[in-house]
Amino acid sequence: GAGENTVPRIFAPYSIYKGKAAICVDPILPTFTKLDSGHFRVDRKGCILLTFGPAIGERKYDWGKKQVFALSATEIGSLISMSPTDTSEFFHDPSMKSSNAGQVRKNLSIKAVPDANGYFISLNVVNNLTKTTDRFVVPVTTAEFTVMKTACSYALPHIIGWHRLTNPQHGDSAKKSSKIDPQLLDLEWDK
Amino acid sequence: GAGENTVPRIFAPYSIYKGKAAICVDPILPTFTKLDSGHFRVDRKGCILLTFGPAIGERKYDWGKKQVFALSATEIGSLISMSPTDTSEFFHDPSMKSSNAGQVRKNLSIKAVPDANGYFISLNVVNNLTKTTDRFVVPVTTAEFTVMKTACSYALPHIIGWHRLTNPQHGDSAKKSSKIDPQLLDLEWDK
Amino acid sequence: GAGENTVPRIFAPYSIYKGKAAICVDPILPTFTKLDSGHFRVDRKGCILLTFGPAIGERKYDWGKKQVFALSATEIGSLISMSPTDTSEFFHDPSMKSSNAGQVRKNLSIKAVPDANGYFISLNVVNNLTKTTDRFVVPVTTAEFTVMKTACSYALPHIIGWHRLTNPQHGDSAKKSSKIDPQLLDLEWDK
Amino acid sequence: GAGENTVPRIFAPYSIYKGKAAICVDPILPTFTKLDSGHFRVDRKGCILLTFGPAIGERKYDWGKKQVFALSATEIGSLISMSPTDTSEFFHDPSMKSSNAGQVRKNLSIKAVPDANGYFISLNVVNNLTKTTDRFVVPVTTAEFTVMKTACSYALPHIIGWHRLTNPQHGDSAKKSSKIDPQLLDLEWDK
């Protein structure tokens, strides 16, 4: 639950529901650490979280089988600069720099539909620990991709933490912690 | 009236007044439901409400005969990605999924003016219950359409609810309710 | 001065200083009227105020001889959609609909520099009452015009009043008044 | 430290780490002076501060040898309007208008990579006082440059001070001071 000292979370995904799978697009803000000087610095970086769920019936999706992919600021830059014929591919290893490195490989691809409008957004997750492979493909129209680009462009400065510069009194959650790079990966791992 | 516990509404339409009809463009924010956990999720989705009124004299419009069309996030994505020669068409059935399904059909079209700048924005409302057809056509200049695109791009993240992520303490109205899809349609039906 | 009940004004122009004249670009927010219902509606529309001053020495400008031109939302739409080769022209009569109609004519033109980058921004003010003509020409680089476009795109939703929709508790000044169209012109007349 | 009357600073750079050097991109807001009238005007202009540090090992940078370059609003306009094949160059003299004028020359160049995507961002600092020359070159991908453009476009209205117009009660630091042009240069000098 959201205790008294916690900023409540807001669930407001942009969701694209298609025949075989759905994507939810959600911004995750950075967290800030208060320094001994009284100033703040970004602790855990923000991201755009893409959550994929497989269809199990008409307009029904099994979110228990979801897989997530956390786009970093630079990956968002890649997405929002795509032309109608471009392709982007991103690779993540959620256990990078741990003893499980290389055991799970995630591959997100955004490919223009040939001779047509829109893109195919695909996520492949190969997990050597559980011996499973998950694959999701969501066809996205130009209108839907424009919403993704516009919303991600809006979110990008917030994900970096620049919104705090202009609204310093906003009650973002600030917590003390020490983390190692890459900061985003535990998001993909924990969920 | 606006009671003490209600956030006052702000009326700030962008209006385009032309010879035969006028359009008012208004953003409607989503509403949020507080969950038992203390967190919030979007309850009723936001939209851009287009209100059409017929001209009844020089710069006079009969708003008693207005018709509305609520653009969803994805339809806004379609509008803001239009090139100067594109055409968009949207169909709504405000009583979809009720016993009156199919009785009222709304058709919004945005068509580039051939060999010229600007667009024709047309709304057709065919109502089989009242045996009436309403038709509005508003010629919109490139400058006016640029205002619509710029303002709708600004509004889009707010309509999805992403502004709440960055300003969680803002006093949006939150109410408990359960609703079925499509959430926007009652807006078009009630007015 | 700024009394206790008044929101203080902020002076933050984007200024372009050139050899013969300077332009200051300033957003003016709309004012809101509280309705009997407790809700608010836009009272006086916002604008982008362009203030021109003639040069009277190196980096010195005579602001006592300034002339202003208030760009409406639609005129801002025209400015921000200009391609590098476009030209825009706007005509204002600050005493329109009064007995002095036609006595003062203002003409703002934005013209691409032929075979080069940037624009000439010119203001002509012909005043039949004082028998004077003022003319200002400011050459503006592509970089400076990009600042104008970016800042005016940012300001546009605020000028329409849509920022209030998302931040309803912000302390904008609200006053009761009744005004006739065109609301912007008194800004140009009073100064 | 950040005293009770001071708005805490937020450190949220967008950082690009490459083999020979790194760049941190940071917005610096303007400061405001309260006038005797109770109103406010911009005192010291804002900027985008680029901080370069040389690599001294794998993913290690010597920030004690950093050099900074403060992009003004118009220089930001130049950066955000660059096409994929454009080149921009900026020259700063941090001691301009002082007795040390000309002793330190800074040159920032942004050059499209020939026959490829992305840019080289280079900073040259020639210091005749210390008889030193520092040179940094950071190759920046299209995705990274898109983040820079998007974040700088977001920051630009804030750097000019226009965010205060719409959020006048925000607690930016306001101090009395008198400064001569160019206001940004002491930032580059002091650091």
GROMACS .gro file of N, CA and C in nm, chain A residues 1-2 7-14 25-27 29 48 142-144 146-147 150-152 154-155 158 170, chain B residues 32 35 37-42 73-74 77-78 80-81 153 156-157 160-169:
model
  162
    1GLY      N    1   0.082  -0.121   0.000
    1GLY     CA    2   0.000   0.000   0.000
    1GLY      C    3   0.086   0.126   0.000
    2ALA      N    4   0.021   0.239  -0.016
    2ALA     CA    5   0.090   0.368  -0.019
    2ALA      C    6   0.082   0.430   0.119
    7VAL      N    7   0.476   0.879  -0.188
    7VAL     CA    8   0.398   0.940  -0.295
    7VAL      C    9   0.318   0.830  -0.362
    8PRO      N   10   0.187   0.845  -0.373
    8PRO     CA   11   0.110   0.739  -0.437
    8PRO      C   12   0.151   0.723  -0.583
    9ARG      N   13   0.150   0.600  -0.632
    9ARG     CA   14   0.177   0.575  -0.773
    9ARG      C   15   0.052   0.601  -0.855
   10ILE      N   16   0.076   0.639  -0.979
   10ILE     CA   17  -0.035   0.665  -1.071
   10ILE      C   18  -0.023   0.563  -1.184
   11PHE      N   19  -0.129   0.489  -1.208
   11PHE     CA   20  -0.127   0.393  -1.318
   11PHE      C   21  -0.204   0.452  -1.436
   12ALA      N   22  -0.130   0.490  -1.539
   12ALA     CA   23  -0.192   0.554  -1.654
   12ALA      C   24  -0.121   0.508  -1.781
   13PRO      N   25  -0.125   0.378  -1.810
   13PRO     CA   26  -0.054   0.330  -1.928
   13PRO      C   27  -0.124   0.372  -2.057
   14TYR      N   28  -0.045   0.388  -2.162
   14TYR     CA   29  -0.105   0.393  -2.297
   14TYR      C   30  -0.098   0.251  -2.350
   25VAL      N   31   0.244   0.105  -2.237
   25VAL     CA   32   0.357   0.197  -2.235
   25VAL      C   33   0.343   0.286  -2.112
   26ASP      N   34   0.443   0.284  -2.025
   26ASP     CA   35   0.435   0.352  -1.895
   26ASP      C   36   0.564   0.426  -1.865
   27PRO      N   37   0.557   0.553  -1.833
   27PRO     CA   38   0.680   0.620  -1.790
   27PRO      C   39   0.710   0.591  -1.643
   29LEU      N   40   0.946   0.750  -1.346
   29LEU     CA   41   1.031   0.865  -1.314
   29LEU      C   42   1.158   0.820  -1.242
   48ILE      N   43   1.106   0.435  -1.991
   48ILE     CA   44   0.972   0.401  -2.041
   48ILE      C   45   0.963   0.250  -2.032
  142THR      N   46   0.032   0.379  -3.764
  142THR     CA   47   0.101   0.509  -3.761
  142THR      C   48   0.041   0.599  -3.652
  143ALA      N   49  -0.090   0.597  -3.637
  143ALA     CA   50  -0.154   0.681  -3.534
  143ALA      C   51  -0.109   0.638  -3.394
  144GLU      N   52  -0.107   0.507  -3.370
  144GLU     CA   53  -0.064   0.458  -3.239
  144GLU      C   54   0.084   0.488  -3.215
  146THR      N   55   0.247   0.736  -3.340
  146THR     CA   56   0.256   0.881  -3.315
  146THR      C   57   0.224   0.913  -3.169
  147VAL      N   58   0.126   0.844  -3.113
  147VAL     CA   59   0.097   0.864  -2.969
  147VAL      C   60   0.219   0.823  -2.887
  150THR      N   61   0.490   1.092  -2.931
  150THR     CA   62   0.456   1.220  -2.868
  150THR      C   63   0.462   1.208  -2.716
  151ALA      N   64   0.408   1.097  -2.664
  151ALA     CA   65   0.407   1.078  -2.520
  151ALA      C   66   0.549   1.053  -2.468
  152CYS      N   67   0.629   0.979  -2.545
  152CYS     CA   68   0.767   0.952  -2.502
  152CYS      C   69   0.852   1.079  -2.511
  154TYR      N   70   0.738   1.381  -2.461
  154TYR     CA   71   0.696   1.454  -2.341
  154TYR      C   72   0.764   1.398  -2.217
  155ALA      N   73   0.770   1.265  -2.209
  155ALA     CA   74   0.822   1.202  -2.088
  155ALA      C   75   0.974   1.213  -2.076
  158HIS      N   76   1.144   1.433  -1.825
  158HIS     CA   77   1.108   1.390  -1.691
  158HIS      C   78   1.189   1.266  -1.652
  170HIS      N   79   0.839   1.974  -0.601
  170HIS     CA   80   0.749   1.862  -0.623
  170HIS      C   81   0.790   1.741  -0.540
  223PHE      N   82  -0.942   0.989  -1.224
  223PHE     CA   83  -0.863   0.884  -1.159
  223PHE      C   84  -0.944   0.823  -1.046
  226LEU      N   85  -0.723   0.358  -0.555
  226LEU     CA   86  -0.733   0.215  -0.528
  226LEU      C   87  -0.721   0.190  -0.378
  228SER      N   88  -0.511   0.029  -0.233
  228SER     CA   89  -0.369   0.037  -0.197
  228SER      C   90  -0.323   0.180  -0.171
  229GLY      N   91  -0.408   0.277  -0.202
  229GLY     CA   92  -0.367   0.415  -0.187
  229GLY      C   93  -0.314   0.474  -0.317
  230HIS      N   94  -0.291   0.389  -0.415
  230HIS     CA   95  -0.245   0.438  -0.545
  230HIS      C   96  -0.366   0.480  -0.630
  231PHE      N   97  -0.337   0.531  -0.750
  231PHE     CA   98  -0.443   0.578  -0.838
  231PHE      C   99  -0.432   0.512  -0.974
  232ARG      N  100  -0.546   0.490  -1.038
  232ARG     CA  101  -0.540   0.451  -1.179
  232ARG      C  102  -0.644   0.530  -1.257
  233VAL      N  103  -0.619   0.543  -1.389
  233VAL     CA  104  -0.713   0.615  -1.473
  233VAL      C  105  -0.847   0.543  -1.470
  264ALA      N  106  -0.712   0.919  -2.764
  264ALA     CA  107  -0.567   0.939  -2.776
  264ALA      C  108  -0.517   0.894  -2.913
  265THR      N  109  -0.560   0.777  -2.958
  265THR     CA  110  -0.511   0.727  -3.087
  265THR      C  111  -0.563   0.811  -3.202
  268GLY      N  112  -0.348   1.100  -3.221
  268GLY     CA  113  -0.225   1.060  -3.289
  268GLY      C  114  -0.240   1.065  -3.440
  269SER      N  115  -0.355   1.024  -3.488
  269SER     CA  116  -0.382   1.030  -3.631
  269SER      C  117  -0.386   1.175  -3.680
  271ILE      N  118  -0.251   1.452  -3.542
  271ILE     CA  119  -0.126   1.530  -3.533
  271ILE      C  120  -0.018   1.476  -3.627
  272SER      N  121  -0.040   1.356  -3.686
  272SER     CA  122   0.059   1.305  -3.780
  272SER      C  123   0.018   1.329  -3.925
  344SER      N  124  -0.108   1.811  -2.942
  344SER     CA  125   0.016   1.743  -2.902
  344SER      C  126   0.049   1.774  -2.756
  347LEU      N  127  -0.204   1.576  -2.540
  347LEU     CA  128  -0.207   1.430  -2.549
  347LEU      C  129  -0.153   1.359  -2.423
  348PRO      N  130  -0.033   1.395  -2.372
  348PRO     CA  131   0.013   1.326  -2.251
  348PRO      C  132  -0.080   1.348  -2.131
  351ILE      N  133  -0.383   1.112  -2.167
  351ILE     CA  134  -0.348   0.975  -2.126
  351ILE      C  135  -0.337   0.966  -1.974
  352GLY      N  136  -0.302   1.078  -1.911
  352GLY     CA  137  -0.288   1.079  -1.765
  352GLY      C  138  -0.143   1.087  -1.719
  353TRP      N  139  -0.050   1.106  -1.814
  353TRP     CA  140   0.091   1.105  -1.776
  353TRP      C  141   0.132   1.230  -1.699
  354HIS      N  142   0.054   1.338  -1.708
  354HIS     CA  143   0.088   1.458  -1.629
  354HIS      C  144   0.079   1.427  -1.480
  355ARG      N  145  -0.006   1.335  -1.442
  355ARG     CA  146  -0.019   1.299  -1.300
  355ARG      C  147   0.109   1.235  -1.247
  356LEU      N  148   0.181   1.167  -1.334
  356LEU     CA  149   0.304   1.101  -1.292
  356LEU      C  150   0.406   1.201  -1.243
  357THR      N  151   0.406   1.317  -1.305
  357THR     CA  152   0.508   1.415  -1.271
  357THR      C  153   0.459   1.518  -1.171
  358ASN      N  154   0.329   1.528  -1.155
  358ASN     CA  155   0.272   1.624  -1.059
  358ASN      C  156   0.169   1.553  -0.973
  359PRO      N  157   0.211   1.453  -0.895
  359PRO     CA  158   0.110   1.367  -0.831
  359PRO      C  159   0.020   1.439  -0.731
  360GLN      N  160   0.064   1.555  -0.682
  360GLN     CA  161  -0.021   1.619  -0.581
  360GLN      C  162  -0.126   1.710  -0.641
   0.00000   0.00000   0.00000
